[in-house]
Coordinates of C-alpha atoms in Angstrom, one line a residue:
M3 CA 40.7 58.5 40.5
S4 CA 38.7 56.6 43.1
S5 CA 40.4 53.4 41.9
L6 CA 43.8 54.9 42.2
R7 CA 43.0 56.1 45.7
H8 CA 42.4 52.5 46.6
R9 CA 45.5 51.3 44.9
V10 CA 43.5 49.6 42.1
L11 CA 45.2 49.7 38.7
P12 CA 43.8 48.6 35.4
P13 CA 44.7 44.9 34.6
Q14 CA 46.3 45.9 31.3
I15 CA 48.9 48.1 33.1
L16 CA 49.6 45.2 35.5
L17 CA 50.2 42.8 32.6
N18 CA 52.1 44.9 30.2
W19 CA 54.0 47.3 32.4
P20 CA 54.8 45.5 35.7
K21 CA 57.7 47.8 36.7
E22 CA 55.6 50.9 36.2
A23 CA 52.7 49.4 38.1
S24 CA 55.0 48.5 41.0
F25 CA 56.4 52.1 41.1
C26 CA 52.8 53.5 41.2
L27 CA 51.8 51.2 44.0
W28 CA 54.9 52.3 46.0
L29 CA 53.9 55.9 45.6
L30 CA 50.3 55.1 46.7
H31 CA 51.3 53.1 49.7
P32 CA 48.5 53.5 52.4
E33 CA 51.1 54.2 55.1
P34 CA 52.7 57.7 54.5
S35 CA 55.8 56.6 56.3
C36 CA 56.3 53.8 53.8
R37 CA 56.0 56.1 50.8
P38 CA 59.3 57.1 49.2
S39 CA 61.0 60.3 49.9
M40 CA 62.4 62.6 47.2
S41 CA 65.9 61.3 47.6
E42 CA 64.7 57.7 47.5
L43 CA 62.8 58.5 44.3
L44 CA 65.9 60.0 42.7
Q45 CA 68.0 57.0 43.6
S46 CA 65.4 54.3 42.6
E47 CA 66.2 51.9 39.8
F48 CA 63.0 52.9 38.0
I49 CA 64.2 56.5 37.6
N50 CA 67.8 55.6 37.1
E51 CA 67.2 52.6 34.7
P52 CA 69.7 52.7 31.8
R53 CA 68.4 54.2 28.6
E54 CA 69.5 51.1 26.7
N55 CA 67.1 48.9 28.6
L56 CA 64.2 51.3 27.8
E57 CA 65.0 51.3 24.1
E58 CA 65.3 47.5 24.2
R59 CA 61.9 47.1 25.8
E60 CA 60.4 49.5 23.3
A61 CA 61.9 47.6 20.4
A62 CA 60.7 44.3 21.8
M63 CA 57.2 45.7 22.2
E64 CA 57.2 47.0 18.7
L65 CA 58.4 43.7 17.4
R66 CA 55.7 41.9 19.3
D67 CA 53.1 44.2 17.8
R68 CA 54.4 43.6 14.3
I69 CA 54.3 39.8 14.8
E70 CA 50.7 40.1 16.0
E71 CA 49.8 42.1 12.9
Q72 CA 51.5 39.5 10.7
E73 CA 49.5 36.8 12.4
L74 CA 46.3 38.7 11.8
L75 CA 47.1 39.1 8.1
L76 CA 48.0 35.4 7.9
E77 CA 44.8 34.4 9.5
F78 CA 42.9 36.7 7.1
L79 CA 44.7 35.2 4.0
F80 CA 44.0 31.6 5.3
L81 CA 40.3 32.4 5.6
I82 CA 40.1 33.8 2.1
Q83 CA 42.1 30.8 0.8
Q84 CA 39.7 28.4 2.5
R85 CA 36.6 30.1 1.1
K86 CA 38.1 30.3 -2.4
Q87 CA 39.1 26.7 -2.3
E88 CA 35.6 25.7 -1.3
A89 CA 34.3 27.8 -4.2
A90 CA 36.8 26.2 -6.5
D91 CA 35.7 22.7 -5.4
K92 CA 32.1 23.6 -5.9
L93 CA 32.9 25.1 -9.3
Q94 CA 34.8 21.9 -10.2
D95 CA 31.8 19.8 -9.1
T96 CA 29.5 22.0 -11.2
I97 CA 31.8 21.6 -14.3
S98 CA 31.9 17.9 -13.8
L99 CA 28.1 17.8 -13.6
L100 CA 27.9 19.9 -16.8
S101 CA 30.4 17.7 -18.6
S102 CA 28.5 14.5 -17.6
D103 CA 25.2 16.1 -18.8
I104 CA 26.8 17.2 -22.1
D105 CA 28.1 13.6 -22.6
Q106 CA 24.6 12.2 -22.0
V107 CA 23.0 14.7 -24.4
V108 CA 25.6 14.0 -27.1
K109 CA 25.1 10.2 -26.7
R110 CA 21.3 10.7 -27.1
Q111 CA 21.9 12.9 -30.2
L112 CA 24.2 10.2 -31.7
V113 CA 21.6 7.5 -31.1
L114 CA 18.9 9.6 -32.7
Q115 CA 21.1 10.4 -35.7
Q116 CA 21.9 6.7 -36.1
K117 CA 18.2 5.9 -36.0
G118 CA 17.6 8.6 -38.7
R119 CA 20.3 7.0 -40.9
D120 CA 18.8 3.5 -40.3
V121 CA 15.3 4.8 -41.3
R122 CA 16.7 6.5 -44.5
S123 CA 18.6 3.3 -45.4
F124 CA 15.5 1.2 -44.9
L125 CA 13.4 3.5 -47.0
A126 CA 16.1 3.7 -49.7
S127 CA 16.3 -0.1 -49.9
R128 CA 12.6 -0.4 -50.3
K129 CA 12.7 2.2 -53.1
R130 CA 15.5 0.3 -54.8
I131 CA 13.6 -3.0 -54.7
R132 CA 10.5 -1.2 -56.1
Q133 CA 12.2 0.9 -58.8
G134 CA 15.2 -1.2 -59.7
A135 CA 18.9 -0.7 -59.7
E136 CA 18.8 2.3 -62.2
T137 CA 17.7 4.8 -59.6
T138 CA 20.4 3.8 -57.0
A139 CA 22.8 6.6 -57.8
A140 CA 20.1 9.2 -57.8
E141 CA 18.7 8.1 -54.4
E142 CA 22.2 8.1 -52.8
E143 CA 22.6 11.6 -54.1
N144 CA 19.3 12.5 -52.5
D145 CA 20.3 10.9 -49.3
D146 CA 23.5 13.0 -49.2
N147 CA 21.4 16.1 -49.9
S148 CA 19.0 15.3 -47.1
I149 CA 22.0 14.9 -44.7
D150 CA 23.3 18.3 -45.8
E151 CA 19.9 19.8 -45.3
E152 CA 19.6 18.3 -41.8
S153 CA 23.1 19.7 -41.0
K154 CA 22.0 23.1 -42.2
L155 CA 18.8 22.8 -40.1
D156 CA 20.9 21.9 -37.0
D157 CA 23.0 25.0 -37.6
T158 CA 19.9 27.2 -38.0
L159 CA 18.4 25.8 -34.9
E160 CA 21.6 26.5 -32.9
S161 CA 21.8 30.1 -34.2
T162 CA 18.1 30.6 -33.4
L163 CA 18.6 29.4 -29.9
L164 CA 21.6 31.7 -29.3
E165 CA 19.9 34.7 -30.9
S166 CA 16.7 34.2 -28.9
S167 CA 16.4 37.4 -27.0
R168 CA 14.2 35.8 -24.4
L169 CA 16.7 33.0 -23.8
M170 CA 19.6 35.4 -23.4
R171 CA 17.5 37.8 -21.2
N172 CA 16.6 35.0 -18.8
L173 CA 19.8 33.0 -19.0
K174 CA 20.7 33.3 -15.3
K175 CA 17.2 32.2 -14.3
L176 CA 17.2 29.3 -16.7
E177 CA 20.6 28.3 -15.3
S178 CA 19.3 28.4 -11.7
V179 CA 16.3 26.3 -12.7
Y180 CA 18.6 23.8 -14.5
F181 CA 20.8 23.4 -11.4
A182 CA 17.9 23.2 -9.0
T183 CA 16.3 20.5 -11.2
R184 CA 19.6 18.5 -11.3
Y185 CA 20.3 18.7 -7.6
R186 CA 16.8 17.8 -6.7
Q187 CA 16.9 14.8 -9.0
I188 CA 20.4 13.7 -7.6
K189 CA 19.1 14.1 -4.1
A190 CA 16.1 11.9 -4.8
A191 CA 18.2 9.3 -6.6
T192 CA 20.6 9.3 -3.6
A193 CA 17.8 8.8 -1.2
A194 CA 16.5 5.9 -3.3
E195 CA 20.0 4.4 -3.4
K196 CA 20.4 3.9 0.3
P197 CA 17.6 1.3 0.9
L198 CA 18.8 -0.5 -2.3
A199 CA 22.4 -0.7 -0.9
R200 CA 21.0 -2.1 2.4
Y201 CA 19.1 -4.7 0.4
Y202 CA 22.1 -5.9 -1.5
S203 CA 24.2 -5.9 1.8
A204 CA 21.5 -8.1 3.4
L205 CA 21.6 -10.4 0.4
S206 CA 25.4 -10.8 0.7
C207 CA 25.3 -11.5 4.4
N208 CA 22.4 -13.9 4.7
G209 CA 24.4 -17.1 4.0
R210 CA 23.7 -17.4 0.3
S211 CA 26.4 -18.1 -2.1
S212 CA 28.3 -15.1 -3.5
E213 CA 27.3 -16.4 -7.0
K214 CA 23.6 -16.2 -6.2
S215 CA 24.1 -12.7 -4.6
S216 CA 25.9 -11.5 -7.7
M217 CA 23.2 -12.9 -9.9
S218 CA 20.5 -11.0 -7.9
Q219 CA 22.2 -7.7 -8.5
P220 CA 21.5 -6.0 -11.8
S221 CA 24.4 -5.5 -14.1
K222 CA 23.7 -1.8 -14.5
D223 CA 23.1 0.7 -11.8
P224 CA 19.6 2.1 -12.3
I225 CA 20.1 4.9 -9.8
N226 CA 23.2 6.1 -11.7
D227 CA 21.3 5.8 -15.0
S228 CA 18.4 7.8 -13.6
R229 CA 20.8 10.3 -12.1
Q230 CA 22.6 10.8 -15.4
G231 CA 19.8 10.9 -17.9
G232 CA 16.4 11.2 -16.1
W233 CA 16.5 15.0 -16.1
I234 CA 16.9 15.5 -19.8
D235 CA 13.3 14.9 -21.1
P236 CA 11.4 17.1 -18.6
F237 CA 13.9 20.0 -18.8
L238 CA 14.1 19.8 -22.6
E239 CA 10.3 19.8 -22.8
G240 CA 10.1 22.8 -20.6
L241 CA 12.8 24.7 -22.5
C242 CA 11.2 23.9 -25.9
K243 CA 7.7 25.0 -24.6
Y244 CA 9.2 28.1 -23.1
L245 CA 10.7 29.1 -26.5
S246 CA 7.8 27.9 -28.7
F247 CA 5.8 31.1 -28.7
S248 CA 6.9 34.7 -29.1
K249 CA 3.8 36.8 -28.2
L250 CA 0.1 36.8 -27.3
R251 CA -2.0 37.9 -30.3
V252 CA -5.6 39.2 -30.2
K253 CA -7.8 36.9 -32.2
A254 CA -11.0 38.7 -31.3
D255 CA -12.2 41.6 -29.1
L256 CA -15.6 40.9 -27.6
K257 CA -17.6 44.1 -27.4
Q258 CA -20.9 43.8 -25.5
G259 CA -24.0 45.7 -25.9
D260 CA -24.8 45.9 -22.1
L261 CA -24.4 49.7 -22.0
L262 CA -27.1 50.2 -19.4
N263 CA -25.1 48.4 -16.7
S264 CA -22.4 50.6 -15.2
S265 CA -20.5 47.6 -13.6
N266 CA -19.4 44.9 -16.0
L267 CA -16.7 43.3 -13.8
V268 CA -16.3 39.7 -15.0
C269 CA -15.5 37.5 -12.0
A270 CA -15.3 34.1 -13.8
I271 CA -15.0 32.6 -17.3
G272 CA -15.4 29.0 -18.2
F273 CA -15.4 26.8 -21.4
D274 CA -17.7 23.9 -22.0
R275 CA -16.3 20.4 -22.4
D276 CA -15.7 20.8 -26.2
G277 CA -14.4 24.3 -26.1
E278 CA -17.2 25.4 -28.3
F279 CA -19.0 27.8 -25.9
F280 CA -17.7 29.9 -23.0
A281 CA -19.6 31.5 -20.2
T282 CA -19.0 34.7 -18.3
A283 CA -20.3 35.7 -14.9
G284 CA -19.9 38.7 -12.8
V285 CA -21.3 41.6 -10.7
N286 CA -23.9 42.4 -13.4
K287 CA -25.9 39.3 -12.1
K288 CA -25.9 37.6 -15.5
I289 CA -24.4 34.5 -17.0
K290 CA -23.7 35.0 -20.7
I291 CA -23.0 32.2 -23.1
F292 CA -20.9 33.0 -26.2
E293 CA -20.0 30.9 -29.2
C294 CA -16.2 31.2 -29.5
E295 CA -15.7 30.6 -33.2
S296 CA -18.5 33.0 -34.3
I297 CA -16.8 35.8 -32.2
I298 CA -13.5 35.0 -33.8
K299 CA -14.8 34.9 -37.4
D300 CA -17.4 37.7 -37.2
G301 CA -15.9 41.2 -37.2
R302 CA -19.0 42.9 -35.6
D303 CA -18.9 46.0 -33.6
I304 CA -21.1 44.5 -30.8
H305 CA -21.4 40.8 -29.9
Y306 CA -24.5 39.3 -28.2
P307 CA -24.6 36.1 -26.2
V308 CA -26.4 33.1 -27.6
V309 CA -27.9 32.5 -24.1
E310 CA -28.3 34.9 -21.1
L311 CA -29.3 33.7 -17.7
A312 CA -30.3 36.2 -14.9
S313 CA -29.5 35.7 -11.2
R314 CA -30.8 37.6 -8.2
S315 CA -27.3 38.3 -6.8
K316 CA -23.8 39.2 -8.0
L317 CA -22.0 36.1 -9.3
S318 CA -18.6 35.1 -8.1
G319 CA -17.9 31.7 -9.9
I320 CA -19.0 29.5 -12.8
C321 CA -18.2 26.0 -13.9
W322 CA -19.3 23.7 -16.7
N323 CA -20.2 20.1 -16.2
S324 CA -17.6 18.0 -18.1
Y325 CA -20.2 15.3 -18.9
I326 CA -23.5 17.1 -19.4
K327 CA -22.7 19.6 -22.1
S328 CA -25.5 22.0 -21.4
Q329 CA -25.2 22.1 -17.6
V330 CA -23.4 24.9 -15.8
A331 CA -23.1 25.8 -12.1
S332 CA -22.7 29.2 -10.6
S333 CA -22.1 30.7 -7.1
N334 CA -23.1 34.1 -5.9
F335 CA -22.5 36.7 -3.2
E336 CA -25.5 35.5 -1.2
G337 CA -24.0 32.1 -0.6
V338 CA -26.3 30.3 -3.1
V339 CA -25.1 27.5 -5.4
Q340 CA -27.2 27.2 -8.6
V341 CA -27.3 24.6 -11.4
W342 CA -28.5 25.8 -14.8
D343 CA -29.6 24.1 -18.0
V344 CA -28.2 26.3 -20.8
A345 CA -30.1 24.5 -23.6
R346 CA -33.5 25.1 -21.9
N347 CA -32.5 28.5 -20.5
Q348 CA -33.7 27.6 -17.0
L349 CA -32.6 27.0 -13.4
V350 CA -32.4 23.3 -12.5
T351 CA -31.3 23.3 -8.8
E352 CA -30.7 25.9 -6.1
M353 CA -28.8 25.0 -2.9
K354 CA -28.7 27.4 0.0
E355 CA -26.8 25.8 2.9
H356 CA -23.8 28.3 3.0
E357 CA -24.2 31.1 5.5
K358 CA -22.0 33.7 3.6
R359 CA -20.7 34.5 0.1
V360 CA -19.5 31.5 -2.0
W361 CA -16.3 32.4 -3.8
S362 CA -15.7 29.2 -5.9
I363 CA -17.3 26.1 -7.3
D364 CA -16.0 23.1 -9.2
Y365 CA -17.4 20.0 -10.8
S366 CA -15.6 16.7 -10.5
S367 CA -14.5 15.4 -14.0
A368 CA -14.6 11.8 -12.7
D369 CA -18.0 12.1 -11.1
P370 CA -20.2 14.6 -13.0
T371 CA -22.9 14.5 -10.3
L372 CA -20.4 15.8 -7.6
L373 CA -19.9 19.5 -7.1
A374 CA -17.8 21.4 -4.5
S375 CA -18.1 24.9 -3.2
G376 CA -16.0 27.1 -0.9
S377 CA -17.4 30.0 1.1
D378 CA -16.6 32.9 3.4
D379 CA -18.3 30.9 6.2
G380 CA -15.1 28.8 6.4
S381 CA -16.7 25.7 5.0
V382 CA -16.2 23.5 1.9
K383 CA -19.4 21.7 0.9
L384 CA -19.8 18.7 -1.4
W385 CA -23.1 18.6 -3.3
S386 CA -25.0 15.9 -5.2
I387 CA -26.7 17.6 -8.0
N388 CA -29.2 14.7 -8.2
Q389 CA -30.2 15.1 -4.6
G390 CA -29.9 18.9 -4.5
V391 CA -28.4 18.8 -1.0
S392 CA -24.9 18.7 0.5
I393 CA -23.5 15.3 1.1
G394 CA -20.4 16.4 3.1
T395 CA -18.8 19.4 4.8
I396 CA -15.2 20.3 5.6
K397 CA -15.1 23.0 8.3
T398 CA -12.1 25.3 8.7
K399 CA -11.3 28.4 10.7
A400 CA -10.7 30.8 7.8
N401 CA -12.5 31.9 4.6
I402 CA -12.3 29.5 1.7
C403 CA -11.5 31.3 -1.6
C404 CA -11.1 28.5 -4.1
V405 CA -11.8 24.8 -4.6
Q406 CA -10.6 22.3 -7.3
F407 CA -11.0 18.6 -8.0
P408 CA -8.1 16.8 -9.8
S409 CA -9.2 15.6 -13.2
E410 CA -8.6 11.9 -12.6
T411 CA -10.6 11.4 -9.5
G412 CA -13.5 12.6 -7.4
R413 CA -12.1 11.2 -4.2
S414 CA -9.7 14.1 -3.4
L415 CA -10.0 17.9 -3.4
A416 CA -7.7 20.9 -3.0
F417 CA -8.7 24.4 -1.7
G418 CA -7.1 27.7 -0.8
S419 CA -7.8 29.7 2.3
A420 CA -7.5 33.2 3.8
D421 CA -5.1 31.7 6.3
H422 CA -2.4 31.7 3.5
K423 CA -2.4 27.9 3.1
V424 CA -3.4 25.3 0.5
Y425 CA -5.1 22.1 1.7
Y426 CA -5.4 18.8 0.0
Y427 CA -7.9 16.3 1.3
D428 CA -8.8 12.7 0.7
L429 CA -12.6 13.0 0.8
R430 CA -12.9 9.4 2.2
N431 CA -11.2 10.8 5.4
P432 CA -12.3 14.5 5.6
K433 CA -11.3 15.0 9.2
L434 CA -7.7 15.8 8.5
P435 CA -5.9 17.1 5.4
L436 CA -3.7 14.7 3.5
C437 CA -1.3 17.6 2.8
T438 CA -1.0 21.2 3.9
M439 CA 1.1 23.5 1.7
I440 CA 2.6 26.4 3.5
G441 CA 4.5 29.2 1.8
H442 CA 2.3 32.0 0.8
H443 CA 2.2 35.2 2.9
K444 CA -1.3 36.3 2.0
T445 CA -4.7 34.9 1.0
V446 CA -4.7 32.0 -1.4
S447 CA -7.2 33.1 -4.1
Y448 CA -6.9 30.2 -6.6
V449 CA -5.7 26.6 -6.9
R450 CA -5.5 24.6 -10.1
F451 CA -4.2 21.1 -10.8
V452 CA -1.4 20.9 -13.4
D453 CA -1.5 17.1 -13.3
S454 CA -2.5 14.4 -10.8
S455 CA 0.4 15.1 -8.4
T456 CA 1.2 18.8 -9.1
L457 CA -0.9 21.9 -8.4
V458 CA -0.4 25.6 -8.7
S459 CA -1.7 28.2 -6.3
S460 CA -2.2 32.0 -6.6
S461 CA -2.1 34.5 -3.8
T462 CA -2.3 38.2 -3.2
D463 CA 1.4 38.1 -2.2
N464 CA 2.3 38.7 -5.9
T465 CA 3.2 35.0 -6.5
L466 CA 2.1 31.7 -7.9
K467 CA 3.6 28.6 -6.4
L468 CA 3.9 25.2 -7.9
W469 CA 3.6 22.3 -5.4
D470 CA 4.5 18.6 -5.7
L471 CA 2.0 16.7 -3.6
S472 CA 4.4 13.8 -3.2
M473 CA 7.0 16.0 -1.4
S474 CA 5.1 16.5 1.8
I475 CA 6.7 15.4 5.1
S476 CA 4.3 14.3 7.8
G477 CA 1.5 16.0 5.9
I478 CA 3.3 19.3 5.6
N479 CA 4.9 20.8 2.4
E480 CA 6.9 24.0 2.9
T481 CA 9.0 23.7 -0.3
P482 CA 7.3 24.7 -3.5
L483 CA 9.0 23.6 -6.8
H484 CA 8.8 27.1 -8.1
S485 CA 7.6 30.6 -7.2
F486 CA 6.4 32.4 -10.3
M487 CA 6.9 36.1 -10.2
G488 CA 6.4 38.9 -12.7
H489 CA 2.7 39.9 -12.4
T490 CA 1.2 42.2 -9.7
N491 CA -1.5 40.9 -7.4
V492 CA -2.0 42.4 -3.9
K493 CA -5.8 42.8 -3.4
N494 CA -8.0 41.5 -6.3
F495 CA -9.0 38.2 -7.8
V496 CA -7.1 38.1 -11.1
G497 CA -7.9 34.6 -12.4
L498 CA -5.8 31.5 -12.9
S499 CA -6.0 28.8 -15.6
V500 CA -3.8 25.8 -16.6
S501 CA -3.4 24.1 -20.0
D502 CA -0.7 21.6 -21.1
G503 CA 1.8 23.0 -18.6
Y504 CA 1.1 26.6 -19.4
I505 CA -0.2 28.8 -16.5
A506 CA -2.2 31.9 -17.3
T507 CA -3.0 34.6 -14.7
G508 CA -4.0 38.2 -14.6
S509 CA -2.3 41.2 -13.1
E510 CA -3.4 44.4 -11.5
T511 CA -1.4 46.2 -14.2
N512 CA -4.2 45.3 -16.6
E513 CA -1.9 42.6 -18.2
V514 CA -2.3 38.9 -18.9
F515 CA 0.8 36.8 -18.0
V516 CA 1.6 33.3 -19.2
Y517 CA 4.1 31.1 -17.3
H518 CA 5.3 27.5 -18.0
K519 CA 5.5 25.1 -15.1
A520 CA 9.2 24.4 -15.8
F521 CA 10.4 28.0 -15.2
P522 CA 9.5 30.7 -12.7
M523 CA 9.6 33.7 -15.1
P524 CA 6.9 34.7 -17.5
V525 CA 6.8 33.2 -21.0
L526 CA 4.5 35.9 -22.5
S527 CA 2.4 38.9 -21.5
Y528 CA -0.2 41.1 -23.0
K529 CA -1.4 44.5 -21.8
F530 CA -5.1 45.5 -22.3
K531 CA -5.3 48.9 -23.9
T532 CA -7.7 51.4 -22.3
I533 CA -9.5 53.5 -24.9
D534 CA -11.3 56.7 -23.8
P535 CA -14.9 56.4 -25.1
V536 CA -15.1 60.1 -25.9
S537 CA -11.7 60.9 -27.4
E538 CA -11.1 57.3 -28.6
L539 CA -7.5 57.7 -27.5
E540 CA -5.4 55.3 -25.5
V541 CA -5.2 56.3 -21.9
D542 CA -3.5 54.8 -18.8
D543 CA -6.1 53.8 -16.1
A544 CA -4.3 52.4 -13.0
S545 CA -7.6 51.3 -11.5
Q546 CA -8.2 48.6 -14.2
F547 CA -7.0 45.0 -13.7
I548 CA -7.4 41.6 -15.3
S549 CA -10.2 39.8 -13.4
S550 CA -10.5 36.4 -15.0
V551 CA -8.7 34.1 -17.5
C552 CA -9.5 30.7 -19.0
W553 CA -7.8 28.5 -21.5
R554 CA -9.8 26.9 -24.3
G555 CA -9.3 23.3 -23.4
Q556 CA -5.7 22.2 -24.2
S557 CA -5.2 24.7 -27.0
S558 CA -3.0 27.8 -27.2
T559 CA -6.1 30.1 -27.1
L560 CA -7.4 31.8 -24.0
V561 CA -10.1 34.2 -23.0
A562 CA -9.3 37.1 -20.6
A563 CA -11.5 39.8 -19.1
N564 CA -10.8 42.9 -17.1
S565 CA -12.5 44.9 -14.4
T566 CA -14.5 47.0 -17.0
G567 CA -15.9 44.0 -18.8
N568 CA -13.5 44.2 -21.7
I569 CA -13.1 40.6 -23.0
K570 CA -10.4 39.5 -25.5
I571 CA -9.7 36.1 -27.1
L572 CA -5.9 35.8 -27.2
E573 CA -3.6 33.2 -28.9
M574 CA 0.0 32.3 -28.3
V575 CA 1.9 32.6 -31.6

């Protein structure tokens, strides 16, 4: 009302209804003498406007509204068409990629079949020379039979693949991994192609003859070959290994006689260099050495260690020397690193430079005199077991929970930290990390090398992450190859071990999970059963969790222990 009193009308009325606005302003004229009288109002054009003009204006306004509505609908349809066309183009590109890959696999299959025929022909010709012409007909019949058998085998393999419940259950995830692998490989090949194209362009423009330039270029495009076929072997290997085993079977259940100790939490398990003995260490302040085969073969009610070593403090980590068979190192809650001689049942060296609890230790496989440890005091120390003192220190701002040397060299080291990061150092330049891997949301509790350029990390954010060390940009890697999910881990150390591409970890659901490096979903799992000691019935105890796992070398056997000291030897079958 205040606006009307000051002859201010809404802009919409001024734009859409100019005659009505003019009539209102006439009525609200600031000079009363200039305002219309009743007779002037009755004689005004606005009041006496023909009815036809009003109807025409209303029809025009309605038509304009309908046109605007149609334009809105048209814009909506164009938007949908554009998005669907983009999806169709993407789908067409995907189908083209699949068709190309199918052609590559079919070509490989034909080459392998031809090699098989050539081998059979060669063997058949040798037999004919040896046995004479009389057996020719029989051998040809055998060859035909072998071809038929191979065809049946192919059909059986195909039906087995299609009927695999695990394959069908995880088909969407396998599909996403396949496309991620292909696009990553294409991107890498394209990046490599650019400098190659610049090189050939420079050759053609540097004044040399076109003949010489053409001779310098290869007849085949290596990038295109790599792009088309380079993905097959790693993906096929991963798929075959993913489908190779169907379950984890218990080979042996290790029942200990340490009934007087109420806490048997096993913090670490480790196999010696030959996979003959394994050691356990935990909060019961004891290192126990067991012979693996005797436990598997002997069906005893209680198993006793072949060697038992006593420590003054709770033990957090254990590691065997890969060169000196009888030497094992341990770390404890008091921050002490100890080296033991198992054969002599005695302590060899004790190193006390850490100020707080040591969580993890690791021997270098390349240099068996070199040992690394990570502590709550925020430091990683390198030890010479011959000298019994530290020979280097890497200081950080957060607790160090795990350390690991790569198997090929003692000049580099990876470790995980409570600041949610994984660090990879060249020990010849320990001031700055060579690579920092960022992606976890909580403490990194374990790191393990899968191979010289790939490592896996475990965190209390319920994930494992696979990292390619060569993918770092300016020393930072924020893009893991995979994030493995399926197990539960939010507060405890649950173990991590790697063997031949298989990754074993524990879960706070009292289960052991096995992944393969090629795929982010579990391959196998096994749940520890909890038996009530009084009723001897199976019960569900939510407080129990897997506390440590360790593969037996590069075999399909692993040892797992839980928070009550229950130890099982499991095998993938």
